[in-house]
Structure formats: C-alpha cells, structure tokens
C-alpha cells in the first residue's frame, strides 16, 4: 500500500476513507521507542493505547485527519510510563508540524476563517497559532534601519496610525497604534543605529518634524513634494468653483466634467484636451491666471538644480502675490514659507513619500480582507508579510574585514584551505574573522 502521507515516523495501516471534502487515515507509529526517556533503559512493554485525532496538510484539496493509535509504554527498570513521541507531530496543537508551518504562513495573508475551513481546524486554534507565530517573529526579526525613512499615517480601525517605511529598500519598517509626537519619539529612540538615517520624508505635520529634530538632529527632513504641489491643484480648483456662480447650469456641468483637464500638466494633454483647455482659458481670464500659476509652480520642481529651484520659487511667489489669484494661493504660499528648508531639501536626493503612500493602499486591502481584526493582528499581518519587509542582513561592505580587503586586496594572499570567500572582480580569496563571517559566507562562499 502506497503511503500518501510521507511522514518519517508514522505509517498508514489501512486505505483512507474519504468523501467530497475530507480524508481520514488510520495510522500508527513506525516502530516502538528504543529507550525509556527517564532512565535510558531499553526494556519496555506496551502499557495501554488510545486513539488520537491529528490534523495534517490537505491532499488533493481535501482536509486530512489522522486517526492515530497512540501507544503508552512502561519501563521495566524505573517503572515510569510515557506516551510514544512522534517528531512529526506538534503535541500542543494536535497537528503535524508541517501543517502548523502551513497555518503560520497562510494566516499572514488569508483570513483566519479561510485558513480554518481549508485545513479543518477550529478558527480559535488558527488565531492562537497566529498569535504564537507573531510573538516568535517579534523576537527573531530585526528590520533593516532605513537610510531614507518615510513617515506617514493611515486611518485604519477608525483612527490614524503611524506608518514607517524604508524608502531606499522599498520595504515597510513599522506601524504604531497612533501618530502622536510621543509615539514617534519613542519609536525613533528604539532604533539603536539611528545615526545611519540620513533623510526623513513626511508631510507637513509638525509633530513629525519636532520628533525627528529631537531624536535625529543629524537627519534632513524632506517634505513630500506631492503634498506641496497638490495644494496648487487645490488652489486652482477653488478658483474654478468660485467662477461657477456666474455660469449657466450647462456650463457648470461641463466645467465640472472637464475639471481633470485643468489639473493635468499642460505637456500631458492630448490634442482634444488642449483645445478644450484653450477654450476655457480664453473665455475666463481669472481661470487662465490661476492655471498659469499652477503650471509655473509645478515648473519649479522640474529643475535638478536647487539654486535654480529657489530662484524659480522666488519669481513665482512675487508674481502670485501681485495677481488676482493671491487669495486662492495664500495657503500654499504660507506653507512653503513655513516649511521652506524642508520643502527644498527635496532637491538633495529628489526623495518623495510615494512608496509609503503605495504601502498604505496595501494596508487598506489587508484591513478590508479581515474585518474585525484587532490592531495588533492587523499590524502583524502587514509587518511580517514577506512582500512588504526584509529581514536585516549586513551589507557586504559593512563587514570590517571586507572593507579592509578591498583596500589591500592586491597585497593579501590567503591559503586556499582557510578561504571562505572571494572578491568576484579580482578572484582573490579572503578569510573573514569577524562575527559576520557567516553572513558573508551565505552569499559569497565558493
């Protein structure tokens, strides 16, 4: 009889019974234990037995149960009794270890109900497995400290939550239950190697800036450019709305329908859109002035030269404040004046919070998938999702011995028997005696 289970210490004793959704195998241990776990004596005898239900991985999309004839043995030497031990079974959960691993992985991306239905285990058990797995991950994982840190917030479970991302590596870093200044300070202070952080991108939320300046005084704050240029779009849209009062109902509907044309960059318009834009601007001088201010503000960020960017803004500000649209743009002017340094730090690396914003959309998908999750469960499903994070590994050039080898590689020749690595561009071997030897070996061993 072929063994469908392929478990090393369990064998089937008769063909499985099955229906449309489930399969049941009668199984027993491959052999008796060799020695008493208490005294090590090898003279044992069968004392009693009982049937135990052990759940296993599905086969052909059918849930699998193992009816295990579990035997108890008694030692002739010390008199102790014990149940036979099976390395394939997780005793705490009454399931195979491979099923436990599968549940751990699935619970990160699927709802608890979905996992429970697919493997035939109670939903409460799935939640408990998930909880234990998350606790293990919290102890084991060390997330890579970002060189470029993104700070943002997202509204989930009826309140704003703090989201931290690694912009350079495009991974999520952490999620906290609120975005209070104290919470941000506490989280940043927990980063042991925080001096590694060079830039922090954010929106114009002063508690973020204050927290970063307190804990990361060496890091440059960069206000996300898209939050700034969006205010120019809002100013233009306010002008459009103010003009509707003097239009017919048909003109209002048309202007509303073609609003997106005003908000697009002029160089992105097609021929039809350009014609419609010229028509509106030709008939509405106030709208034309506001539109040109919007386009000129966007133009500031097109230059790669920070000095040119400052000059363009100065010219734009002068024109704006002497125009009829100055009231519409006053909030934008005030924001740039108040956050001038942080906004123009954009030109250093042209960093934005675009990745953080994209992460927020994924977070919302996870929240919709599992209505009723607690914040801790939702955080874990996001934070330990393999698609959204990376476990920290030392960069190759962070190993002190490797850095030294790069500087002295031509004068350093190591005995072949002692080699554990190689510099690919020269073929010269080196021996890493630093603690990070195994990290280097994982990737460069030959």
Short mmCIF file of C-alpha atoms in Angstrom, two decimals:
data_model
loop_
_atom_site.label_atom_id
_atom_site.label_comp_id
_atom_site.label_asym_id
_atom_site.label_seq_id
_atom_site.Cartn_x
_atom_site.Cartn_y
_atom_site.Cartn_z
CA UNK A 1 0.00 0.00 0.00
CA UNK A 2 1.49 3.32 -1.11
CA UNK A 3 2.00 5.88 1.62
CA UNK A 4 0.35 9.20 0.68
CA UNK A 5 1.45 10.86 3.90
CA UNK A 6 5.25 10.62 3.60
CA UNK A 7 5.75 11.14 7.33
CA UNK A 8 9.00 9.64 8.64
CA UNK A 9 7.69 8.19 11.89
CA UNK A 10 4.04 7.46 11.01
CA UNK A 11 2.65 4.76 8.72
CA UNK A 12 -0.85 4.07 7.42
CA UNK A 13 -2.38 0.76 8.46
CA UNK A 14 -5.33 0.68 6.05
CA UNK A 15 -6.58 2.60 2.98
CA UNK A 16 -8.02 6.05 3.73
CA UNK A 17 -11.73 6.76 3.96
CA UNK A 18 -12.83 9.88 2.12
CA UNK A 19 -15.80 11.96 1.00
CA UNK A 20 -16.10 15.13 -1.09
CA UNK A 21 -14.21 17.31 1.38
CA UNK A 22 -12.23 15.14 3.81
CA UNK A 23 -9.86 12.19 4.06
CA UNK A 24 -9.27 10.05 7.16
CA UNK A 25 -6.20 7.84 7.59
CA UNK A 26 -5.76 5.21 10.28
CA UNK A 27 -2.13 5.40 11.32
CA UNK A 28 0.36 4.29 13.93
CA UNK A 29 4.00 4.84 14.80
CA UNK A 30 6.55 3.17 12.53
CA UNK A 31 8.15 1.41 15.48
CA UNK A 32 8.28 1.33 19.29
CA UNK A 33 10.60 3.65 21.24
CA UNK A 34 14.09 2.27 21.81
CA UNK A 35 14.72 3.54 25.34
CA UNK A 36 12.99 4.99 28.37
CA UNK A 37 13.18 8.82 28.27
CA UNK A 38 13.60 8.86 32.07
CA UNK A 39 16.37 6.34 32.76
CA UNK A 40 17.55 5.25 29.30
CA UNK A 41 16.79 1.56 29.93
CA UNK A 42 15.84 -0.39 26.78
CA UNK A 43 13.42 -2.91 28.31
CA UNK A 44 9.93 -1.51 27.66
CA UNK A 45 6.49 -3.01 27.27
CA UNK A 46 3.18 -1.75 25.95
CA UNK A 47 1.05 -0.47 28.81
CA UNK A 48 -2.08 0.92 27.09
CA UNK A 49 -3.23 2.81 23.99
CA UNK A 50 -5.77 5.36 22.83
CA UNK A 51 -6.99 6.89 19.58
CA UNK A 52 -5.98 10.49 18.91
CA UNK A 53 -7.04 12.75 16.03
CA UNK A 54 -4.11 14.53 14.40
CA UNK A 55 -4.75 17.01 11.57
CA UNK A 56 -2.40 17.09 8.58
CA UNK A 57 -1.88 19.01 5.34
CA UNK A 58 -4.71 18.74 2.79
CA UNK A 59 -4.32 16.21 -0.02
CA UNK A 60 -5.93 16.96 -3.39
CA UNK A 61 -7.70 19.93 -1.77
CA UNK A 62 -9.28 17.61 0.82
CA UNK A 63 -8.77 18.11 4.53
CA UNK A 64 -6.79 15.32 6.14
CA UNK A 65 -7.24 13.77 9.56
CA UNK A 66 -5.02 11.08 11.05
CA UNK A 67 -6.62 8.63 13.46
CA UNK A 68 -3.51 7.75 15.41
CA UNK A 69 -3.38 4.64 17.55
CA UNK A 70 -1.20 6.23 20.25
CA UNK A 71 0.54 3.70 22.48
CA UNK A 72 1.76 4.13 26.04
CA UNK A 73 4.80 2.26 27.31
CA UNK A 74 6.15 1.31 30.73
CA UNK A 75 9.78 0.92 31.69
CA UNK A 76 10.68 -2.36 33.44
CA UNK A 77 13.61 -0.65 35.18
CA UNK A 78 12.23 2.58 36.69
CA UNK A 79 8.51 1.91 36.31
CA UNK A 80 7.76 5.23 34.58
CA UNK A 81 5.10 5.36 31.88
CA UNK A 82 5.11 7.57 28.79
CA UNK A 83 3.31 8.03 25.50
CA UNK A 84 5.32 7.33 22.36
CA UNK A 85 6.82 10.51 20.96
CA UNK A 86 6.48 11.44 17.30
CA UNK A 87 8.80 14.01 15.75
CA UNK A 88 6.25 14.78 13.01
CA UNK A 89 3.54 15.87 15.46
CA UNK A 90 3.15 19.14 17.36
CA UNK A 91 1.75 17.91 20.66
CA UNK A 92 0.42 21.29 21.74
CA UNK A 93 -1.87 21.66 18.70
CA UNK A 94 -2.66 18.01 17.84
CA UNK A 95 -1.49 18.53 14.28
CA UNK A 96 1.56 17.69 12.23
CA UNK A 97 4.41 20.15 12.32
CA UNK A 98 4.16 20.67 8.58
CA UNK A 99 0.50 21.66 8.93
CA UNK A 100 1.47 24.03 11.74
CA UNK A 101 4.04 25.68 9.47
CA UNK A 102 1.49 25.96 6.67
CA UNK A 103 -1.04 27.60 9.00
CA UNK A 104 1.59 30.06 10.20
CA UNK A 105 2.36 31.11 6.64
CA UNK A 106 -1.25 31.19 5.41
CA UNK A 107 -2.50 33.17 8.40
CA UNK A 108 -0.30 36.08 7.34
CA UNK A 109 -2.08 36.55 4.02
CA UNK A 110 -5.51 34.93 4.43
CA UNK A 111 -8.34 35.41 6.89
CA UNK A 112 -8.48 33.11 9.89
CA UNK A 113 -11.83 31.75 8.70
CA UNK A 114 -10.41 30.87 5.28
CA UNK A 115 -7.46 29.02 6.79
CA UNK A 116 -9.67 27.18 9.29
CA UNK A 117 -12.06 25.99 6.59
CA UNK A 118 -9.28 24.86 4.27
CA UNK A 119 -7.41 22.70 6.82
CA UNK A 120 -10.29 21.58 9.06
CA UNK A 121 -9.12 23.23 12.26
CA UNK A 122 -11.15 25.46 14.57
CA UNK A 123 -10.79 29.21 13.92
CA UNK A 124 -9.76 29.79 17.54
CA UNK A 125 -6.85 27.40 17.02
CA UNK A 126 -5.81 29.35 13.92
CA UNK A 127 -5.84 32.57 15.94
CA UNK A 128 -3.72 31.00 18.68
CA UNK A 129 -1.20 29.66 16.16
CA UNK A 130 -1.05 33.10 14.57
CA UNK A 131 -0.53 34.76 17.96
CA UNK A 132 2.35 32.43 18.89
CA UNK A 133 3.91 32.83 15.46
CA UNK A 134 3.80 36.62 15.69
CA UNK A 135 5.43 36.50 19.13
CA UNK A 136 8.21 34.37 17.63
CA UNK A 137 8.65 36.79 14.73
CA UNK A 138 8.85 39.75 17.12
CA UNK A 139 11.74 38.08 18.94
CA UNK A 140 13.58 36.89 15.84
CA UNK A 141 13.26 39.72 13.36
CA UNK A 142 15.46 42.77 13.16
CA UNK A 143 14.33 45.12 10.44
CA UNK A 144 16.90 46.96 8.41
CA UNK A 145 17.41 50.51 9.63
CA UNK A 146 16.44 52.83 6.77
CA UNK A 147 18.93 55.19 5.25
CA UNK A 148 15.90 57.13 3.96
CA UNK A 149 13.00 56.88 6.41
CA UNK A 150 9.43 57.61 5.35
CA UNK A 151 6.85 58.79 7.91
CA UNK A 152 3.15 58.86 7.11
CA UNK A 153 -0.19 57.92 8.63
CA UNK A 154 -3.18 55.86 7.60
CA UNK A 155 -6.70 55.69 9.01
CA UNK A 156 -7.48 52.08 9.93
CA UNK A 157 -9.87 50.76 12.57
CA UNK A 158 -11.36 54.25 12.96
CA UNK A 159 -8.22 56.20 13.87
CA UNK A 160 -4.94 57.42 12.34
CA UNK A 161 -1.96 55.08 12.71
CA UNK A 162 1.72 55.83 12.23
CA UNK A 163 3.41 54.12 9.26
CA UNK A 164 7.21 53.98 8.89
CA UNK A 165 8.88 52.77 5.69
CA UNK A 166 12.32 52.19 4.25
CA UNK A 167 12.15 54.31 1.11
CA UNK A 168 15.51 53.22 -0.28
CA UNK A 169 14.79 49.48 0.07
CA UNK A 170 11.05 49.90 -0.59
CA UNK A 171 10.00 47.92 2.47
CA UNK A 172 7.74 48.57 5.44
CA UNK A 173 9.53 49.30 8.72
CA UNK A 174 6.84 49.56 11.41
CA UNK A 175 3.26 50.51 12.24
CA UNK A 176 2.26 52.07 15.55
CA UNK A 177 -1.21 52.48 17.09
CA UNK A 178 -1.23 56.30 16.85
CA UNK A 179 0.72 59.16 15.33
CA UNK A 180 1.25 61.24 18.48
CA UNK A 181 4.54 63.06 18.87
CA UNK A 182 5.38 60.98 21.94
CA UNK A 183 4.80 57.76 19.99
CA UNK A 184 7.08 58.90 17.16
CA UNK A 185 9.79 59.94 19.62
CA UNK A 186 9.57 56.63 21.47
CA UNK A 187 9.78 54.57 18.28
CA UNK A 188 12.69 56.52 16.82
CA UNK A 189 14.59 56.31 20.09
CA UNK A 190 14.33 52.50 19.96
CA UNK A 191 16.46 52.39 16.79
CA UNK A 192 19.92 51.55 18.10
CA UNK A 193 21.79 52.58 14.94
CA UNK A 194 19.63 55.62 14.17
CA UNK A 195 22.68 57.67 13.21
CA UNK A 196 22.56 55.68 9.96
CA UNK A 197 19.36 57.55 8.95
CA UNK A 198 20.19 60.44 6.61
CA UNK A 199 16.81 61.66 5.32
CA UNK A 200 13.27 61.55 6.68
CA UNK A 201 10.35 62.24 4.34
CA UNK A 202 6.98 63.34 5.68
CA UNK A 203 4.00 65.57 5.10
CA UNK A 204 3.64 68.96 6.79
CA UNK A 205 2.64 67.57 10.20
CA UNK A 206 4.61 69.49 12.82
CA UNK A 207 4.71 66.73 15.49
CA UNK A 208 6.61 64.54 13.00
CA UNK A 209 9.16 67.27 12.39
CA UNK A 210 9.58 68.00 16.11
CA UNK A 211 10.05 64.31 16.90
CA UNK A 212 12.66 63.87 14.16
CA UNK A 213 14.56 67.00 15.20
CA UNK A 214 14.60 65.72 18.79
CA UNK A 215 15.83 62.17 18.13
CA UNK A 216 17.52 62.51 14.73
CA UNK A 217 19.05 66.00 14.74
CA UNK A 218 21.60 64.93 12.12
CA UNK A 219 18.95 63.79 9.61
CA UNK A 220 17.48 66.08 6.96
CA UNK A 221 13.70 66.42 6.91
CA UNK A 222 12.16 66.35 3.44
CA UNK A 223 8.55 67.37 2.92
CA UNK A 224 6.93 65.20 0.28
CA UNK A 225 6.77 67.25 -2.90
CA UNK A 226 3.39 65.81 -3.86
CA UNK A 227 1.77 67.24 -0.73
CA UNK A 228 3.04 70.65 -1.81
CA UNK A 229 2.06 70.57 -5.50
CA UNK A 230 -1.33 69.14 -4.53
CA UNK A 231 -2.03 72.43 -2.77
CA UNK A 232 -1.50 74.22 -6.09
CA UNK A 233 -4.14 71.98 -7.65
CA UNK A 234 -6.50 72.71 -4.77
CA UNK A 235 -5.96 76.46 -5.21
CA UNK A 236 -6.78 76.22 -8.92
CA UNK A 237 -9.85 74.14 -8.19
CA UNK A 238 -11.05 76.74 -5.68
CA UNK A 239 -10.83 79.40 -8.40
CA UNK A 240 -12.81 77.12 -10.73
CA UNK A 241 -15.53 76.68 -8.11
CA UNK A 242 -15.74 80.43 -7.47
CA UNK A 243 -16.43 81.06 -11.17
CA UNK A 244 -19.36 78.64 -11.30
CA UNK A 245 -21.68 81.19 -9.70
CA UNK A 246 -21.63 83.29 -12.88
CA UNK A 247 -22.23 80.39 -15.28
CA UNK A 248 -25.27 78.70 -16.71
CA UNK A 249 -26.19 75.26 -15.45
CA UNK A 250 -24.87 73.68 -18.65
CA UNK A 251 -21.55 75.50 -18.35
CA UNK A 252 -21.23 74.39 -14.72
CA UNK A 253 -21.74 70.73 -15.62
CA UNK A 254 -19.25 71.00 -18.47
CA UNK A 255 -16.62 72.69 -16.32
CA UNK A 256 -17.10 70.09 -13.61
CA UNK A 257 -16.83 67.23 -16.10
CA UNK A 258 -13.63 68.64 -17.60
CA UNK A 259 -12.06 69.53 -14.27
CA UNK A 260 -9.37 66.88 -14.72
CA UNK A 261 -8.04 68.77 -17.76
CA UNK A 262 -7.22 71.76 -15.56
CA UNK A 263 -5.41 69.58 -13.05
CA UNK A 264 -3.24 67.75 -15.59
CA UNK A 265 0.13 69.11 -16.61
CA UNK A 266 -0.09 71.01 -19.87
CA UNK A 267 2.52 68.84 -21.57
CA UNK A 268 0.46 65.73 -20.74
CA UNK A 269 -2.68 66.92 -22.59
CA UNK A 270 -3.68 65.40 -25.91
CA UNK A 271 -4.90 67.47 -28.85
CA UNK A 272 -8.56 67.42 -27.85
CA UNK A 273 -7.79 68.29 -24.23
CA UNK A 274 -5.53 71.15 -25.30
CA UNK A 275 -8.33 72.56 -27.45
CA UNK A 276 -10.85 72.39 -24.59
CA UNK A 277 -8.35 73.98 -22.19
CA UNK A 278 -7.63 76.87 -24.57
CA UNK A 279 -11.36 77.43 -24.97
CA UNK A 280 -11.99 77.68 -21.25
CA UNK A 281 -8.95 79.83 -20.55
CA UNK A 282 -9.75 82.13 -23.47
CA UNK A 283 -13.22 82.81 -22.08
CA UNK A 284 -12.26 83.02 -18.39
CA UNK A 285 -9.23 85.29 -17.73
CA UNK A 286 -9.34 84.64 -13.97
CA UNK A 287 -9.16 80.90 -14.58
CA UNK A 288 -6.31 81.41 -17.04
CA UNK A 289 -4.27 83.34 -14.48
CA UNK A 290 -4.82 80.70 -11.80
CA UNK A 291 -3.97 77.92 -14.26
CA UNK A 292 -0.71 79.58 -15.29
CA UNK A 293 0.27 79.98 -11.64
CA UNK A 294 -0.38 76.29 -11.10
CA UNK A 295 1.74 75.31 -14.10
CA UNK A 296 4.56 77.65 -13.08
CA UNK A 297 4.56 76.20 -9.56
CA UNK A 298 4.96 72.69 -10.99
CA UNK A 299 7.78 74.03 -13.18
CA UNK A 300 9.78 74.87 -10.03
CA UNK A 301 10.28 71.16 -9.34
CA UNK A 302 11.33 70.25 -12.87
CA UNK A 303 14.86 71.59 -12.43
CA UNK A 304 17.55 69.38 -10.87
CA UNK A 305 19.43 72.45 -9.60
CA UNK A 306 18.46 73.56 -6.06
CA UNK A 307 19.65 77.13 -6.63
CA UNK A 308 17.53 77.34 -9.76
CA UNK A 309 14.60 75.91 -7.78
CA UNK A 310 14.93 78.64 -5.14
CA UNK A 311 15.09 81.30 -7.86
CA UNK A 312 12.03 79.95 -9.64
CA UNK A 313 10.04 79.91 -6.42
CA UNK A 314 11.06 83.48 -5.58
CA UNK A 315 9.88 84.64 -9.00
CA UNK A 316 6.68 82.62 -8.74
CA UNK A 317 5.90 83.96 -5.27
CA UNK A 318 6.35 87.56 -6.42
CA UNK A 319 4.02 87.06 -9.36
CA UNK A 320 1.46 85.17 -7.26
CA UNK A 321 1.23 87.82 -4.54
CA UNK A 322 0.65 90.55 -7.15
CA UNK A 323 -2.05 88.58 -9.00
CA UNK A 324 -5.82 88.41 -8.59
CA UNK A 325 -5.43 84.77 -7.51
CA UNK A 326 -3.33 85.50 -4.43
CA UNK A 327 -6.18 84.68 -2.03
CA UNK A 328 -6.62 81.26 -3.62
CA UNK A 329 -2.89 80.53 -3.30
CA UNK A 330 -2.31 82.08 0.12
CA UNK A 331 -2.37 78.73 1.96
CA UNK A 332 0.24 77.35 -0.41
CA UNK A 333 2.49 80.40 -0.03
CA UNK A 334 2.19 80.24 3.76
CA UNK A 335 3.02 76.52 3.78
CA UNK A 336 6.14 76.98 1.64
CA UNK A 337 7.27 79.92 3.75
CA UNK A 338 6.83 77.96 6.99
CA UNK A 339 8.45 74.76 5.67
CA UNK A 340 10.89 76.33 3.22
CA UNK A 341 14.02 74.41 4.26
CA UNK A 342 12.26 71.05 4.50
CA UNK A 343 10.46 71.50 1.17
CA UNK A 344 13.59 72.50 -0.73
CA UNK A 345 15.59 69.64 0.81
CA UNK A 346 13.80 67.69 -1.91
CA UNK A 347 16.44 68.81 -4.37
CA UNK A 348 19.20 66.96 -2.47
CA UNK A 349 18.03 63.47 -3.44
CA UNK A 350 14.61 64.16 -5.02
CA UNK A 351 13.02 61.96 -2.37
CA UNK A 352 9.25 61.59 -2.04
CA UNK A 353 6.88 59.56 0.11
CA UNK A 354 5.36 57.82 -2.93
CA UNK A 355 6.35 54.35 -1.72
CA UNK A 356 4.83 54.99 1.71
CA UNK A 357 1.59 56.06 0.03
CA UNK A 358 1.58 52.85 -2.03
CA UNK A 359 2.10 50.79 1.13
CA UNK A 360 -0.98 52.48 2.61
CA UNK A 361 -3.12 51.11 -0.22
CA UNK A 362 -1.89 47.59 0.56
CA UNK A 363 -2.65 48.13 4.25
CA UNK A 364 -6.22 49.08 3.36
CA UNK A 365 -6.58 45.89 1.34
CA UNK A 366 -5.45 43.83 4.33
CA UNK A 367 -7.92 45.67 6.57
CA UNK A 368 -10.81 45.06 4.16
CA UNK A 369 -9.88 41.40 3.90
CA UNK A 370 -10.11 40.86 7.65
CA UNK A 371 -12.87 42.97 9.13
CA UNK A 372 -12.88 42.71 12.90
CA UNK A 373 -9.15 42.23 13.36
CA UNK A 374 -7.55 43.89 16.35
CA UNK A 375 -4.84 46.45 15.60
CA UNK A 376 -2.14 44.04 16.79
CA UNK A 377 -3.35 41.30 14.43
CA UNK A 378 -3.61 43.72 11.53
CA UNK A 379 -0.15 45.12 12.28
CA UNK A 380 1.38 41.65 12.32
CA UNK A 381 -0.25 40.65 9.04
CA UNK A 382 1.27 43.73 7.44
CA UNK A 383 4.61 43.89 9.22
CA UNK A 384 5.56 40.23 8.73
CA UNK A 385 4.21 39.91 5.21
CA UNK A 386 7.15 38.68 3.13
CA UNK A 387 6.23 41.06 0.30
CA UNK A 388 6.45 44.16 2.48
CA UNK A 389 9.59 43.68 4.56
CA UNK A 390 13.09 42.32 4.55
CA UNK A 391 14.98 40.72 7.35
CA UNK A 392 18.09 42.70 8.07
CA UNK A 393 21.30 41.33 6.65
CA UNK A 394 24.68 43.01 6.78
CA UNK A 395 25.68 44.72 3.57
CA UNK A 396 28.78 43.15 2.08
CA UNK A 397 30.89 46.28 2.61
CA UNK A 398 29.66 46.67 6.23
CA UNK A 399 31.90 43.78 7.32
CA UNK A 400 35.11 45.42 8.65
CA UNK A 401 37.30 42.66 7.26
CA UNK A 402 35.76 43.02 3.82
CA UNK A 403 36.32 46.77 3.80
CA UNK A 404 39.97 46.19 4.67
CA UNK A 405 40.33 43.56 1.96
CA UNK A 406 39.02 45.92 -0.68
CA UNK A 407 41.77 48.38 0.28
CA UNK A 408 44.59 45.82 0.49
CA UNK A 409 43.34 43.11 -1.84
CA UNK A 410 46.34 43.15 -4.20
CA UNK A 411 48.83 42.59 -1.40
CA UNK A 412 46.86 39.97 0.51
CA UNK A 413 47.03 36.27 -0.43
CA UNK A 414 45.33 33.71 1.78
CA UNK A 415 45.99 29.97 1.96
CA UNK A 416 43.32 28.14 -0.04
CA UNK A 417 42.37 25.74 2.80
CA UNK A 418 41.39 28.68 5.03
CA UNK A 419 39.35 30.53 2.42
CA UNK A 420 35.66 31.19 2.98
CA UNK A 421 35.02 33.86 0.36
CA UNK A 422 36.08 35.51 -2.84
CA UNK A 423 36.08 39.01 -4.30
CA UNK A 424 34.39 38.47 -7.65
CA UNK A 425 36.02 41.25 -9.64
CA UNK A 426 39.56 40.03 -8.87
CA UNK A 427 39.09 36.37 -7.99
CA UNK A 428 41.20 36.92 -4.86
CA UNK A 429 40.11 34.93 -1.81
CA UNK A 430 39.85 36.27 1.70
CA UNK A 431 39.19 34.90 5.16
CA UNK A 432 36.63 36.72 7.30
CA UNK A 433 37.41 36.50 11.01
CA UNK A 434 34.72 38.96 12.04
CA UNK A 435 31.46 37.87 13.71
CA UNK A 436 29.63 38.45 10.43
CA UNK A 437 31.60 35.65 8.72
CA UNK A 438 28.50 33.52 8.29
CA UNK A 439 26.53 36.36 6.68
CA UNK A 440 29.32 36.82 4.14
CA UNK A 441 29.65 33.08 3.64
CA UNK A 442 25.94 32.69 2.82
CA UNK A 443 26.31 34.84 -0.24
CA UNK A 444 29.94 34.61 -1.36
CA UNK A 445 31.13 31.13 -0.46
CA UNK A 446 32.64 29.10 -3.29
#
